[in-house]
mmCIF file of C-alpha atoms in Angstrom:
data_model
loop_
_atom_site.group_PDB
_atom_site.id
_atom_site.type_symbol
_atom_site.label_atom_id
_atom_site.label_comp_id
_atom_site.label_asym_id
_atom_site.label_seq_id
_atom_site.Cartn_x
_atom_site.Cartn_y
_atom_site.Cartn_z
ATOM 1 C CA LEU A 1 116.669 90.590 100.497
ATOM 2 C CA TYR A 2 113.389 89.273 101.714
ATOM 3 C CA SER A 3 114.632 88.716 105.372
ATOM 4 C CA ILE A 4 115.711 92.217 105.404
ATOM 5 C CA THR A 5 112.762 93.875 104.132
ATOM 6 C CA LYS A 6 110.179 91.356 105.490
ATOM 7 C CA CYS A 7 108.769 93.666 108.180
ATOM 8 C CA ASN A 8 109.198 96.828 105.981
ATOM 9 C CA ASP A 9 106.349 97.976 103.332
ATOM 10 C CA ASP A 10 108.395 99.508 100.859
ATOM 11 C CA GLY A 11 106.161 99.824 97.960
ATOM 12 C CA ASP A 12 107.525 98.440 94.545
ATOM 13 C CA ILE A 13 110.184 96.495 96.016
ATOM 14 C CA THR A 14 107.628 93.802 97.270
ATOM 15 C CA PHE A 15 106.964 92.994 93.788
ATOM 16 C CA ALA A 16 110.556 92.980 92.896
ATOM 17 C CA ILE A 17 111.162 90.750 95.655
ATOM 18 C CA ALA A 18 107.921 88.354 94.881
ATOM 19 C CA ASP A 19 108.870 88.141 91.000
ATOM 20 C CA GLN A 20 112.553 87.257 91.662
ATOM 21 C CA ILE A 21 111.850 84.459 94.324
ATOM 22 C CA ASN A 22 108.887 83.204 91.997
ATOM 23 C CA ARG A 23 110.913 82.882 88.807
ATOM 24 C CA GLY A 24 114.234 81.423 90.624
ATOM 25 C CA MET A 25 112.755 78.821 92.520
ATOM 26 C CA ASP A 26 112.119 75.432 90.605
ATOM 27 C CA ASP A 27 110.512 73.355 93.485
ATOM 28 C CA PHE A 28 108.891 75.155 96.074
ATOM 29 C CA SER A 29 108.020 71.499 97.724
ATOM 30 C CA LEU A 30 111.821 71.490 99.019
ATOM 31 C CA LEU A 31 111.080 74.292 101.249
ATOM 32 C CA SER A 32 110.125 73.906 104.786
ATOM 33 C CA ASP A 33 106.324 74.526 105.766
ATOM 34 C CA GLU A 34 107.748 77.916 107.605
ATOM 35 C CA ARG A 35 109.575 79.275 104.514
ATOM 36 C CA ARG A 36 106.349 78.388 102.343
ATOM 37 C CA LEU A 37 104.088 80.195 104.591
ATOM 38 C CA ASP A 38 106.575 83.308 104.559
ATOM 39 C CA LEU A 39 106.867 83.187 100.709
ATOM 40 C CA ALA A 40 102.626 82.708 100.557
ATOM 41 C CA GLU A 41 102.433 86.080 102.799
ATOM 42 C CA LEU A 42 104.939 87.856 100.730
ATOM 43 C CA ASN A 43 102.710 86.675 97.602
ATOM 44 C CA GLU A 44 99.587 87.702 99.289
ATOM 45 C CA LYS A 45 100.963 91.301 100.075
ATOM 46 C CA ALA A 46 102.416 91.758 96.393
ATOM 47 C CA GLY A 47 98.537 90.387 95.211
ATOM 48 C CA LEU A 48 97.059 92.919 97.330
ATOM 49 C CA LYS A 49 99.345 95.749 96.349
ATOM 50 C CA ALA A 50 98.573 94.822 92.709
ATOM 51 C CA VAL A 51 94.785 94.884 93.485
ATOM 52 C CA GLY A 52 95.408 98.459 94.971
ATOM 53 C CA CYS A 53 97.076 99.529 91.696
ATOM 54 C CA SER A 54 93.990 97.944 89.543
ATOM 55 C CA ASP A 55 96.380 95.259 88.366
ATOM 56 C CA TYR A 56 94.104 92.265 88.260
ATOM 57 C CA VAL A 57 96.159 90.187 86.196
ATOM 58 C CA ALA A 58 99.127 90.564 88.220
ATOM 59 C CA ALA A 59 96.897 90.127 91.387
ATOM 60 C CA ARG A 60 95.479 86.986 90.311
ATOM 61 C CA SER A 61 99.166 85.580 89.448
ATOM 62 C CA TYR A 62 100.526 86.548 92.730
ATOM 63 C CA LEU A 63 97.540 85.182 94.900
ATOM 64 C CA SER A 64 97.327 81.873 92.977
ATOM 65 C CA MET A 65 101.148 81.660 93.930
ATOM 66 C CA ALA A 66 100.238 82.309 97.424
ATOM 67 C CA LEU A 67 97.617 79.961 97.685
ATOM 68 C CA SER A 68 99.700 77.060 95.918
ATOM 69 C CA LEU A 69 102.517 77.511 98.430
ATOM 70 C CA LEU A 70 100.439 77.034 101.344
ATOM 71 C CA PRO A 71 101.233 73.563 102.862
ATOM 72 C CA ILE A 72 99.230 70.531 102.808
ATOM 73 C CA GLY A 73 96.256 70.713 105.284
ATOM 74 C CA HIS A 74 96.376 74.748 105.333
ATOM 75 C CA TRP A 75 92.437 74.906 105.471
ATOM 76 C CA ARG A 76 92.820 73.057 108.942
ATOM 77 C CA ASN A 77 96.030 74.616 110.011
ATOM 78 C CA HIS A 78 95.993 77.962 108.400
ATOM 79 C CA TYR A 79 92.495 78.763 108.179
ATOM 80 C CA ASP A 80 92.379 82.484 108.393
ATOM 81 C CA GLN A 81 95.354 83.082 105.812
ATOM 82 C CA SER A 82 93.778 80.397 103.394
ATOM 83 C CA LEU A 83 90.315 82.192 103.616
ATOM 84 C CA ARG A 84 92.215 85.598 102.881
ATOM 85 C CA ILE A 85 94.044 84.432 99.953
ATOM 86 C CA SER A 86 91.193 82.650 98.500
ATOM 87 C CA PHE A 87 88.864 85.502 98.715
ATOM 88 C CA SER A 88 91.266 87.867 97.459
ATOM 89 C CA LEU A 89 92.093 85.413 94.431
ATOM 90 C CA ALA A 90 88.173 85.057 93.676
ATOM 91 C CA LYS A 91 87.764 88.935 93.574
ATOM 92 C CA ALA A 92 91.040 89.496 91.174
ATOM 93 C CA ALA A 93 89.984 86.685 89.075
ATOM 94 C CA HIS A 94 86.443 88.055 88.903
ATOM 95 C CA SER A 95 88.122 91.450 88.030
ATOM 96 C CA CYS A 96 90.063 89.523 85.230
ATOM 97 C CA SER A 97 86.737 88.083 83.754
ATOM 98 C CA ASP A 98 88.190 84.706 84.771
ATOM 99 C CA MET A 99 84.784 83.226 86.060
ATOM 100 C CA GLU A 100 86.213 79.589 86.136
ATOM 101 C CA LYS A 101 88.794 80.677 88.758
ATOM 102 C CA ALA A 102 86.455 83.114 90.718
#
């Protein structure tokens, strides 16, 4: 389902796909770096959509997952994506009054 809708921005389906994958996967470390980057992008997209809906708790959850999915060395190899996700996570955490994570 994710590969079919990957290039399509279909609103709430992003949340459903991200939730299904996040809950259904036990060990993301078994995935290839390419797949982990795809899933990080999906969670980033869901997090930003949640921010747009003012659901900062959900946004924090999606963005935390996105950051955890980035491969080792992501600050060196995927700097822009790492910065975007980290900054968005900090804003969502601040909006939830989670100052430790912000």
